[in-house]
Coordinates of C-alpha atoms in Angstrom, one line a residue:
M1 CA 80.8 54.9 135.0
T2 CA 82.6 55.2 131.7
T3 CA 84.0 58.7 130.9
K4 CA 84.4 60.1 127.4
A5 CA 88.2 60.2 128.0
S6 CA 88.2 56.5 129.0
T7 CA 86.3 55.7 126.0
T8 CA 88.9 57.5 123.9
R9 CA 91.8 55.6 125.6
K10 CA 90.0 52.3 124.9
R11 CA 89.4 53.1 121.2
R12 CA 93.1 54.2 120.9
S13 CA 94.2 50.8 122.4
T14 CA 91.9 48.9 120.2
T15 CA 93.5 46.9 117.4
T16 CA 92.1 45.5 114.3
T17 CA 91.7 41.7 114.4
A18 CA 91.4 41.2 110.5
K19 CA 94.6 40.8 108.5
K20 CA 94.1 42.1 105.0
E21 CA 96.1 41.4 101.8
L22 CA 97.9 43.9 99.7
N23 CA 99.5 42.7 96.4
G24 CA 99.4 39.1 97.8
K25 CA 101.1 40.0 101.1
K26 CA 99.7 39.7 104.5
V27 CA 99.3 43.1 106.3
P28 CA 99.6 42.9 110.1
A29 CA 96.9 44.2 112.4
L30 CA 97.3 47.8 113.2
Q31 CA 96.1 50.2 116.0
I32 CA 93.1 52.6 115.6
E33 CA 93.9 56.2 116.6
N34 CA 91.7 59.2 117.0
I35 CA 93.4 61.9 114.9
P36 CA 92.4 65.5 115.0
I37 CA 90.5 66.2 111.7
G38 CA 92.6 69.4 111.3
K39 CA 95.7 67.2 110.7
I40 CA 94.0 65.1 107.9
K41 CA 94.3 66.2 104.2
P42 CA 92.5 64.6 101.3
D43 CA 94.9 63.2 98.7
P44 CA 94.8 65.3 95.5
K45 CA 95.6 62.2 93.4
Q46 CA 92.6 60.4 94.8
P47 CA 91.0 58.7 91.7
R48 CA 87.4 59.4 93.1
K49 CA 86.2 62.9 92.0
T50 CA 82.5 62.9 92.6
F51 CA 80.7 62.9 95.9
D52 CA 76.8 63.0 96.2
D53 CA 76.0 65.9 98.7
K54 CA 72.7 64.4 99.8
Q55 CA 74.4 61.1 100.6
L56 CA 77.2 62.9 102.4
Q57 CA 74.6 64.7 104.7
Q58 CA 72.9 61.3 105.4
L59 CA 76.2 59.9 106.4
S60 CA 76.9 63.0 108.5
D61 CA 73.6 62.7 110.4
S62 CA 74.5 58.9 111.1
I63 CA 77.9 59.9 112.4
K64 CA 76.4 62.5 114.6
E65 CA 74.3 59.7 116.2
F66 CA 76.6 56.7 116.2
G67 CA 80.0 58.0 115.4
V68 CA 82.4 56.7 112.6
L69 CA 81.8 52.9 112.7
Q70 CA 84.8 52.0 110.3
P71 CA 88.0 53.8 110.8
I72 CA 89.7 55.6 107.7
T73 CA 93.1 54.7 106.5
V74 CA 95.8 57.4 106.4
R75 CA 99.6 57.8 105.7
K76 CA 102.0 60.0 107.4
S77 CA 103.2 63.2 105.4
G78 CA 105.4 65.4 107.5
K79 CA 103.3 66.7 110.5
D80 CA 99.9 65.9 108.7
F81 CA 98.3 62.7 107.4
I82 CA 97.0 62.0 103.9
I83 CA 93.8 60.0 103.3
V84 CA 94.3 56.7 101.6
M85 CA 90.8 55.3 102.2
G86 CA 87.7 56.9 103.6
E87 CA 87.5 60.4 102.1
R88 CA 83.7 60.3 102.2
R89 CA 83.6 59.5 105.9
F90 CA 86.2 62.3 106.4
R91 CA 84.1 64.8 104.5
A92 CA 80.9 63.6 106.5
S93 CA 82.7 63.9 109.7
K94 CA 83.7 67.6 108.9
I95 CA 80.1 68.4 108.3
A96 CA 79.2 66.7 111.4
N97 CA 81.7 69.1 113.1
K98 CA 83.7 66.2 114.6
K99 CA 87.1 67.2 116.0
T100 CA 88.8 63.9 115.6
I101 CA 88.2 60.6 113.5
P102 CA 89.2 57.1 114.1
S103 CA 92.1 56.3 111.7
I104 CA 94.5 53.6 110.9
V105 CA 98.1 54.8 110.0
R106 CA 99.9 52.7 107.4
T107 CA 103.1 53.0 105.5
Y108 CA 102.8 52.5 101.7
E109 CA 105.3 52.6 98.8
N110 CA 104.2 55.5 96.4
D111 CA 102.9 53.4 93.7
E112 CA 100.9 51.2 96.1
V113 CA 98.7 54.2 97.4
L114 CA 97.0 54.9 94.2
E115 CA 96.4 51.1 93.6
V116 CA 94.8 50.7 97.2
Q117 CA 92.7 53.9 96.6
I118 CA 91.5 52.6 93.2
I119 CA 90.6 49.1 94.4
E120 CA 88.8 50.5 97.4
N121 CA 86.8 52.9 95.3
L122 CA 85.9 50.2 92.8
Q123 CA 84.4 47.9 95.5
R124 CA 81.8 50.6 96.1
K125 CA 78.4 50.3 94.5
D126 CA 77.9 53.9 93.5
V127 CA 81.0 54.4 91.3
E128 CA 80.5 56.8 88.3
P129 CA 81.1 54.6 85.3
T130 CA 83.7 56.6 83.5
E131 CA 85.7 57.1 86.7
E132 CA 85.4 53.3 87.1
A133 CA 86.6 52.7 83.6
E134 CA 89.7 55.0 84.1
A135 CA 90.6 53.3 87.3
I136 CA 90.3 49.7 85.7
A137 CA 92.4 51.1 82.9
Y138 CA 95.1 52.1 85.3
L139 CA 95.1 48.7 87.0
S140 CA 95.3 47.0 83.5
D141 CA 99.0 48.4 83.2
K142 CA 99.9 46.1 86.0
Y143 CA 97.4 43.2 86.0
Q144 CA 95.5 41.1 83.4
P145 CA 91.8 41.5 83.1
S146 CA 91.1 38.1 84.7
E147 CA 93.3 39.2 87.8
I148 CA 91.4 42.5 88.0
S149 CA 88.0 40.7 87.8
K150 CA 89.1 38.5 90.9
R151 CA 90.3 41.4 93.0
L152 CA 87.0 43.3 92.3
G153 CA 84.6 40.4 92.3
R154 CA 83.5 41.3 88.8
T155 CA 83.1 39.2 85.6
D156 CA 85.9 39.2 83.0
N157 CA 83.3 40.5 80.5
F158 CA 82.5 43.5 82.8
I159 CA 86.2 44.4 83.1
R160 CA 86.7 44.2 79.3
Q161 CA 83.6 46.5 78.8
R162 CA 84.9 48.9 81.3
L163 CA 88.3 48.9 79.8
K164 CA 86.8 49.6 76.4
L165 CA 84.7 52.4 77.9
A166 CA 88.0 54.0 79.2
G167 CA 88.7 54.8 75.5
L168 CA 85.8 57.0 75.1
I169 CA 86.7 60.7 74.3
D170 CA 85.9 63.3 76.9
G171 CA 83.1 64.8 74.6
F172 CA 81.1 61.4 74.8
K173 CA 82.1 60.7 78.7
H174 CA 80.2 63.9 79.4
F175 CA 77.0 62.3 78.0
V176 CA 77.5 59.1 80.1
R177 CA 78.2 61.1 83.3
N178 CA 75.0 63.2 82.9
G179 CA 72.9 60.1 82.1
E180 CA 72.0 61.0 78.6
M181 CA 74.1 58.2 77.1
T182 CA 73.8 54.6 78.2
I183 CA 77.0 52.6 79.3
S184 CA 76.3 50.1 76.6
L185 CA 76.1 52.8 73.9
G186 CA 79.2 54.4 75.2
V187 CA 81.1 51.0 75.0
S188 CA 80.0 50.7 71.3
V189 CA 81.2 54.2 70.5
A190 CA 84.5 53.4 72.3
L191 CA 85.1 50.6 69.8
F192 CA 86.2 53.4 67.3
T193 CA 89.4 55.3 67.2
P194 CA 89.6 58.8 68.9
E195 CA 89.6 60.3 65.5
E196 CA 86.5 58.5 64.4
Q197 CA 84.8 59.3 67.7
K198 CA 85.6 63.0 67.2
M199 CA 83.9 62.9 63.7
M200 CA 80.9 61.2 65.2
L201 CA 80.6 63.9 67.9
E202 CA 81.0 66.7 65.3
T203 CA 78.4 65.1 63.1
M204 CA 75.9 64.8 65.9
G205 CA 76.3 68.4 67.2
E206 CA 76.0 69.8 70.8
T207 CA 72.6 67.9 71.6
F208 CA 72.9 64.2 72.3
N209 CA 71.0 62.0 69.8
A210 CA 71.2 58.4 70.8
H211 CA 69.4 57.2 67.5
Q212 CA 71.7 59.2 65.4
I213 CA 74.7 57.7 67.1
N214 CA 73.3 54.1 66.8
R215 CA 72.9 54.8 63.0
M216 CA 76.5 56.0 62.6
I217 CA 77.7 52.8 64.6
K218 CA 75.8 50.7 62.3
D219 CA 77.1 52.4 59.2
Q220 CA 80.7 52.0 60.3
S221 CA 80.5 48.4 61.7
Y222 CA 80.2 45.2 59.8
D223 CA 78.7 41.8 60.8
L224 CA 81.6 39.4 60.2
E225 CA 79.1 36.5 60.1
K226 CA 77.8 37.9 56.9
A227 CA 81.3 38.7 55.3
S228 CA 82.0 37.6 51.7
F229 CA 85.4 36.1 52.9
D230 CA 86.6 33.6 55.3
V231 CA 87.2 35.6 58.5
A232 CA 89.7 33.0 59.8
D233 CA 91.9 33.5 56.7
K234 CA 95.3 35.0 57.8
T235 CA 96.7 35.2 54.2
L236 CA 93.8 37.2 52.5
V237 CA 95.4 40.4 53.7
P238 CA 98.7 39.3 55.5
K239 CA 99.3 42.6 57.4
A240 CA 95.8 42.6 58.8
G241 CA 95.8 38.8 59.7
S242 CA 92.8 36.9 60.8
C243 CA 89.5 38.6 61.7
V244 CA 89.0 36.0 64.5
E245 CA 92.1 37.2 66.4
C246 CA 91.8 40.9 65.5
P247 CA 91.5 43.5 68.3
F248 CA 88.9 45.4 66.1
N249 CA 86.5 42.3 66.3
A250 CA 84.1 43.2 69.0
A251 CA 84.0 39.5 70.1
N252 CA 87.6 39.9 71.5
Q253 CA 86.5 42.8 73.7
G254 CA 83.7 41.2 75.6
N255 CA 80.1 40.5 74.5
L256 CA 79.5 44.1 73.2
F257 CA 77.1 43.2 70.5
G258 CA 75.8 40.0 72.0
E259 CA 77.2 36.6 73.1
G260 CA 80.2 35.8 70.8
K261 CA 78.9 38.2 68.1
M262 CA 81.8 39.1 65.7
V263 CA 81.5 42.7 64.5
C264 CA 84.2 44.5 62.7
T265 CA 84.9 48.3 63.8
K266 CA 87.7 48.9 61.3
S267 CA 85.9 49.9 58.1
A268 CA 89.1 50.4 56.0
C269 CA 90.3 47.0 56.7
F270 CA 87.0 45.3 56.2
E271 CA 86.5 47.1 52.7
T272 CA 90.1 46.0 51.8
K273 CA 89.5 42.3 52.6
K274 CA 86.0 42.6 50.8
S275 CA 87.6 43.9 47.7
K276 CA 90.6 41.4 47.8
S277 CA 88.0 38.5 48.2
F278 CA 86.1 39.7 45.1
L279 CA 89.3 39.9 43.0
N280 CA 90.0 36.4 44.2
L281 CA 86.5 35.3 43.2
I282 CA 87.1 36.7 39.7
E283 CA 90.3 34.8 39.3
K284 CA 88.8 31.5 40.6
T285 CA 85.8 31.7 38.2
K286 CA 88.1 32.6 35.2
K287 CA 90.6 29.8 36.0
E288 CA 87.7 27.2 36.4
N289 CA 85.6 28.6 33.6
I290 CA 82.6 29.2 35.8
L291 CA 79.8 31.6 34.9
L292 CA 80.0 34.6 37.3
F293 CA 77.2 37.2 37.4
P294 CA 75.8 39.9 39.8
E295 CA 72.4 39.9 41.5
I296 CA 71.4 42.9 39.3
R297 CA 68.1 43.3 37.3
R298 CA 68.1 45.3 34.1
Y299 CA 66.2 48.1 35.4
W300 CA 68.7 48.9 38.1
A301 CA 71.8 48.4 35.7
D302 CA 72.1 52.1 35.2
E303 CA 72.7 52.8 38.7
E304 CA 76.3 54.2 39.3
S305 CA 77.4 51.5 41.8
N306 CA 76.0 48.8 39.5
Q307 CA 77.7 50.3 36.5
L308 CA 81.0 50.0 38.5
I309 CA 80.5 46.3 39.0
I310 CA 79.6 45.8 35.3
S311 CA 82.6 47.7 34.2
Q312 CA 84.8 45.7 36.5
L313 CA 83.6 42.4 35.1
E314 CA 84.0 43.6 31.6
K315 CA 87.5 44.8 32.2
N316 CA 88.4 41.2 33.5
G317 CA 87.1 39.8 30.1
F318 CA 83.8 38.6 31.3
K319 CA 80.6 38.7 29.2
V320 CA 78.1 40.2 31.7
Y321 CA 74.9 38.5 32.2
L322 CA 72.2 39.9 34.6
L323 CA 69.4 38.1 36.4
D324 CA 67.2 38.7 33.5
D325 CA 69.6 36.8 31.2
V326 CA 69.8 33.6 33.0
E327 CA 67.7 30.8 34.5
I328 CA 69.1 29.7 37.9
I329 CA 68.7 26.5 39.8
E330 CA 69.9 26.6 43.4
N331 CA 70.4 23.7 45.7
P332 CA 67.1 23.4 47.7
I333 CA 67.0 23.4 51.4
E334 CA 65.1 20.6 53.1
P335 CA 62.2 22.0 55.2
T336 CA 62.0 21.3 59.0
I337 CA 59.1 21.7 61.4
E338 CA 61.1 24.4 63.2
A339 CA 61.5 26.4 60.0
I340 CA 57.7 26.0 59.3
K341 CA 56.8 27.2 62.7
I342 CA 59.0 30.2 62.3
E343 CA 57.5 30.9 58.8
Y344 CA 53.9 30.7 60.1
Q345 CA 54.5 32.2 63.6
H346 CA 52.0 35.0 63.0
Y347 CA 49.3 32.5 62.1
D348 CA 47.1 30.7 64.7
Y349 CA 47.9 27.2 63.3
S350 CA 47.4 24.0 65.1
E351 CA 49.9 21.2 65.2
D352 CA 48.0 19.4 62.4
E353 CA 47.9 22.5 60.1
L354 CA 51.7 23.0 60.7
K355 CA 52.3 19.3 59.9
A356 CA 50.2 19.7 56.7
E357 CA 52.3 22.8 55.7
L358 CA 55.5 20.7 56.2
D359 CA 54.2 17.9 54.1
E360 CA 53.5 20.3 51.2
A361 CA 57.0 22.0 51.6
M362 CA 58.6 18.6 51.6
Q363 CA 56.8 17.7 48.3
D364 CA 58.1 20.9 46.7
Y365 CA 61.5 20.2 48.0
E366 CA 61.5 16.7 46.6
Q367 CA 60.6 18.1 43.2
A368 CA 63.1 20.9 43.3
L369 CA 65.8 18.4 44.3
K370 CA 65.1 16.3 41.2
T371 CA 65.3 19.4 39.1
Y372 CA 68.6 20.3 40.7
N373 CA 70.1 16.9 40.2
S374 CA 69.1 16.8 36.6
A375 CA 70.2 20.4 35.9
K376 CA 73.3 19.5 33.9
D377 CA 71.4 17.0 31.7
N378 CA 69.1 20.0 30.7
G379 CA 71.9 22.2 29.6
F380 CA 72.7 24.0 32.8
V381 CA 76.4 24.8 33.8
N382 CA 78.1 25.8 37.0
G383 CA 77.8 29.4 38.0
I384 CA 78.3 31.8 40.9
V385 CA 75.9 34.5 41.7
F386 CA 77.1 37.5 43.9
H387 CA 75.5 40.4 45.6
P388 CA 76.9 43.8 44.1
E389 CA 77.4 45.5 47.5
T390 CA 78.4 42.8 50.0
Y391 CA 80.0 40.4 47.4
Q392 CA 78.5 37.5 49.3
H393 CA 78.2 34.8 46.8
K394 CA 76.6 31.3 46.2
S395 CA 77.1 28.5 43.8
A396 CA 74.2 27.5 41.5
F397 CA 73.4 25.9 38.0
V398 CA 72.9 28.4 35.3
K399 CA 71.5 28.5 31.8
V400 CA 71.8 31.7 29.6
I401 CA 68.4 32.5 28.1
E402 CA 68.3 32.4 24.3
K403 CA 67.3 35.7 22.7
S404 CA 65.5 36.2 19.5
E405 CA 67.3 38.5 16.8
N406 CA 64.8 41.3 17.3
E407 CA 65.3 41.3 21.2
S408 CA 67.7 44.0 22.4
T409 CA 70.6 42.8 24.3
E410 CA 71.3 46.2 26.0
Y411 CA 70.4 46.7 29.6
S412 CA 67.1 48.5 29.8
A413 CA 66.8 51.9 31.5
P414 CA 64.5 52.2 34.5
L415 CA 60.9 52.6 33.4
A416 CA 60.7 56.2 34.8
N417 CA 63.6 57.2 32.5
R418 CA 62.0 55.7 29.3
K419 CA 59.7 57.6 26.8
M420 CA 56.2 56.4 26.4
A421 CA 56.9 55.2 22.9
D422 CA 59.8 52.9 24.0
C423 CA 57.5 51.1 26.5
T424 CA 55.4 48.0 26.0
P425 CA 51.6 48.3 26.3
E426 CA 51.8 46.9 30.0
E427 CA 54.6 49.3 30.7
Q428 CA 52.6 52.3 29.3
I429 CA 49.7 51.4 31.6
V430 CA 52.0 51.6 34.6
K431 CA 53.5 54.9 33.5
I432 CA 50.0 56.4 33.0
N433 CA 48.9 55.4 36.5
E434 CA 52.1 56.7 38.1
R435 CA 51.7 60.0 36.3
E436 CA 48.1 60.3 37.5
I437 CA 49.3 59.6 41.1
R438 CA 51.9 62.3 40.8
K439 CA 49.3 64.8 39.5
K440 CA 47.1 64.2 42.3
H441 CA 50.0 64.7 44.8
I442 CA 50.9 68.0 43.1
E443 CA 47.3 69.2 43.2
N444 CA 46.9 68.3 46.9
N445 CA 50.1 70.3 47.5
K446 CA 48.6 73.3 45.7
Q447 CA 45.3 72.9 47.3
F448 CA 46.7 72.7 50.8
E449 CA 49.0 75.8 50.3
E450 CA 46.1 77.9 49.0
V451 CA 43.9 76.9 52.1
V452 CA 46.7 77.9 54.6
Q453 CA 47.4 81.2 52.9
M454 CA 43.7 81.9 52.9
I455 CA 43.6 81.2 56.6
R456 CA 46.6 83.4 57.4
E457 CA 44.9 86.3 55.9
T458 CA 41.9 85.9 58.1
N459 CA 41.6 86.8 61.9
Y460 CA 41.8 83.1 62.9
I461 CA 44.8 83.7 65.2
D462 CA 42.7 86.4 67.0
T463 CA 39.8 84.1 67.6
K464 CA 38.7 84.1 71.2
K465 CA 37.0 80.6 71.3
T466 CA 38.4 77.9 73.4
L467 CA 40.5 75.5 71.4
S468 CA 38.5 72.7 69.8
T469 CA 39.4 69.1 70.0
D470 CA 40.5 69.1 66.4
E471 CA 42.8 72.1 67.1
M472 CA 44.3 70.3 70.2
V473 CA 44.8 67.1 68.0
A474 CA 46.4 69.1 65.3
F475 CA 48.8 71.0 67.7
S476 CA 49.6 67.7 69.5
I477 CA 50.6 65.9 66.2
S478 CA 52.5 69.0 65.1
L479 CA 54.5 69.0 68.4
F480 CA 55.1 65.4 68.2
E481 CA 56.3 65.2 64.6
N482 CA 58.5 68.4 64.7
N483 CA 59.8 68.5 68.2
V484 CA 60.0 64.9 69.7
D485 CA 63.1 63.1 68.5
Y486 CA 63.0 59.4 67.8
V487 CA 64.4 58.2 71.2
S488 CA 62.0 60.4 73.0
Q489 CA 59.2 59.1 70.9
Q490 CA 60.0 55.5 72.0
K491 CA 60.6 56.5 75.7
Y492 CA 57.6 58.8 76.3
F493 CA 55.1 58.4 73.6
S494 CA 55.4 54.8 72.3
K495 CA 51.5 54.5 72.2
F496 CA 50.9 58.0 70.9
L497 CA 49.3 57.1 67.6
G498 CA 48.5 53.5 68.3
D499 CA 49.1 50.6 65.9
T500 CA 49.7 52.5 62.5
S501 CA 51.0 49.6 60.6
K502 CA 47.8 49.2 58.4
M503 CA 46.6 52.9 58.5
T504 CA 46.9 55.6 56.0
K505 CA 48.1 59.1 57.3
V506 CA 44.5 60.3 57.2
E507 CA 43.3 57.2 59.1
M508 CA 46.1 57.8 61.6
V509 CA 44.8 61.3 62.3
E510 CA 41.1 60.1 62.6
N511 CA 42.3 57.3 64.9
F512 CA 44.1 59.7 67.2
K513 CA 41.3 62.0 67.3
K514 CA 38.9 59.3 68.5
K515 CA 41.2 58.3 71.4
F516 CA 42.5 61.7 72.1
K517 CA 42.7 62.8 75.8
K518 CA 43.8 66.2 77.1
E519 CA 46.3 64.4 79.2
V520 CA 48.3 63.7 76.1
F521 CA 48.1 67.3 75.1
H522 CA 49.4 68.3 78.6
K523 CA 52.3 65.7 78.4
L524 CA 53.5 66.9 75.1
I525 CA 53.5 70.6 76.4
R526 CA 55.5 69.5 79.4
Y527 CA 57.9 67.6 77.3
I528 CA 58.5 70.7 75.0
L529 CA 58.9 72.8 78.2
T530 CA 61.9 70.7 79.2
R531 CA 63.5 71.0 75.9
Q532 CA 63.0 74.6 75.0
V533 CA 65.2 75.9 77.8
H534 CA 68.6 77.4 77.0
F535 CA 71.8 76.4 78.4
G536 CA 75.4 78.0 78.2
E537 CA 75.3 81.8 79.0
S538 CA 71.4 81.8 79.4
N539 CA 70.0 80.9 82.7
H540 CA 67.0 81.5 85.0
V541 CA 67.7 85.1 85.8
N542 CA 68.6 86.4 82.4
N543 CA 66.3 84.7 79.8
L544 CA 62.6 84.9 79.5
T545 CA 62.0 81.3 78.6
N546 CA 64.3 80.1 81.3
I547 CA 62.7 82.3 84.0
S548 CA 59.2 81.3 83.0
F549 CA 60.2 77.6 83.2
Y550 CA 62.0 78.0 86.4
N551 CA 59.0 79.6 88.1
A552 CA 56.6 77.0 86.6
I553 CA 58.3 74.0 87.9
Q554 CA 58.6 75.4 91.4
G555 CA 55.1 74.1 92.0
Y556 CA 56.2 70.5 91.5
Y557 CA 59.8 70.3 92.8
K558 CA 60.1 73.2 95.1
S559 CA 62.0 71.2 98.0
K560 CA 64.4 69.6 95.5
I561 CA 65.0 72.9 93.8
A562 CA 65.6 74.5 97.2
E563 CA 68.3 71.9 98.0
I564 CA 70.2 72.7 94.8
E565 CA 69.8 76.5 95.3
K566 CA 71.0 76.0 98.9
A567 CA 74.3 74.2 97.7
Y568 CA 75.0 76.9 95.2
S569 CA 74.1 79.8 97.7
E570 CA 76.7 78.3 100.4
K571 CA 79.3 78.0 97.7
R572 CA 78.7 81.6 96.6
D573 CA 78.6 83.0 100.1
K574 CA 82.0 81.4 100.8
R575 CA 83.4 82.8 97.6
E576 CA 82.1 86.3 98.3
A577 CA 83.4 86.2 101.9
R578 CA 86.9 85.4 100.6
L579 CA 86.5 88.2 98.1
K580 CA 85.6 90.7 100.7
E581 CA 88.7 89.8 102.8
R582 CA 90.8 90.1 99.9
I583 CA 89.3 93.5 98.9
A584 CA 89.7 94.7 102.5
V585 CA 93.3 93.8 102.4
L586 CA 93.8 95.7 99.1
E587 CA 91.8 98.8 100.3
K588 CA 94.1 98.8 103.4
K589 CA 97.2 98.8 101.2
I590 CA 95.6 101.7 99.1
Q591 CA 95.0 103.6 102.4
E592 CA 98.5 103.1 103.5
L593 CA 99.9 104.4 100.1
N594 CA 97.6 107.5 100.4
D595 CA 98.8 108.2 104.0

């Protein structure tokens, strides 16, 4: 018969058979010892900070039944031992009231301990992403990303993304930890400097809004594939160098925007290069006597941004022509069956019908090519047309349209800004129709306001009738439009109003009414309930909204809430017990002073 003591002796004499590697060196097999739990201390510098209480309890139950199957690793520190690997097993063993725990005692250099702990933690499956990012960033001081990926069994791109995530400021890391912010969005935000991230955080406010953050990212990042300059040019702005090699090019930090997608996240540098490339374009066209003109129509010429472009061209000695002033012949693009399929992808065309479309497009192409090749014979000259915002440009043949003496050469103001007497008969019809539409809109505003004011003066609010379907429809749409943010609309209510692409607002309401179900009404109410609670100093014992929500939700998640309450209660009881002891000591001192 095997006694408990003999089992312990056997375990103490057992040695590990595997030889592990540490920093490329073979570590010899070591003995497993059963060390009293009271002599073992967690490492305060341990990189892992979060432990799931529920999973700890499950591990504790397993340890009670089967024991600790894998020994922990510790190092000697005076009379005690410090945990290097296995703090979770140590915690679970304490919960299971174990007196000893199987351990391997090793000797480490100071800088090796943290590295071993980090690698051990990173090889787990449940690592919190921001802790993982910070740990990988620590390793990057010593190893290249490719070496880290080999050690952890991860891809190079994963390591680069986590390294970028480590640059996220604490304010945004909080949203990643609580699950409100996705890792991919966190990585996108981390592309920007800490100062830019702070501005984004302040702009967003206290409530996380993914849609707003995505818009800010889009506004502050630039697709280099659509740049007006050569992204490989190192001489355009010598201090900045080539965009292809730039660390602010997202393609050099992993596939953050897609496979090989080049996106600039340094707006000041991008704008500088864009402006410099435009100045170079001006010099080139002046030197080669090429006609340069912006993609601006006369009726947009008075816009401030367009006026700046026109002014810049005039200062450089150009006679400014707009799109209305010239005829343009561009080099036509030869059609392909692939392009035809994309163009007609929403049509139920057969292969024969697609081929017929291709044949027709090819005839148009051949005619356009003849026109292009004979452009110079017909009085056209070389020209360059550019976009007034991006400065992207393309070559074309251009001919200035001859104007009669009576025809004004000044840029026309937008139609809305011109007097009726200054408009052509066609333009007057447009203005008359636009004015009528505006009058109807104003009348509808006044009519609606009058109806609402009338209703507010009646006893409608005190009506005791059950809510009608129309009232529930009205309340549902009101809740949806005024309380559900864009992200939640997509996540929870993507089919709320149905396909609205071809409906007027009135038709949308009628369509929703036809398909209305009370379940939708209830879902909206429950969504609002989860969003109307107050955090901070307000909680479930001092705020009416929070108390009522806490009570209402008990009927659905009573056991889960009880688990949370139990954890806080135990923590509170321990704290209060320590306080009682402290107060008792102080009261004793007071008594001694009074005696």
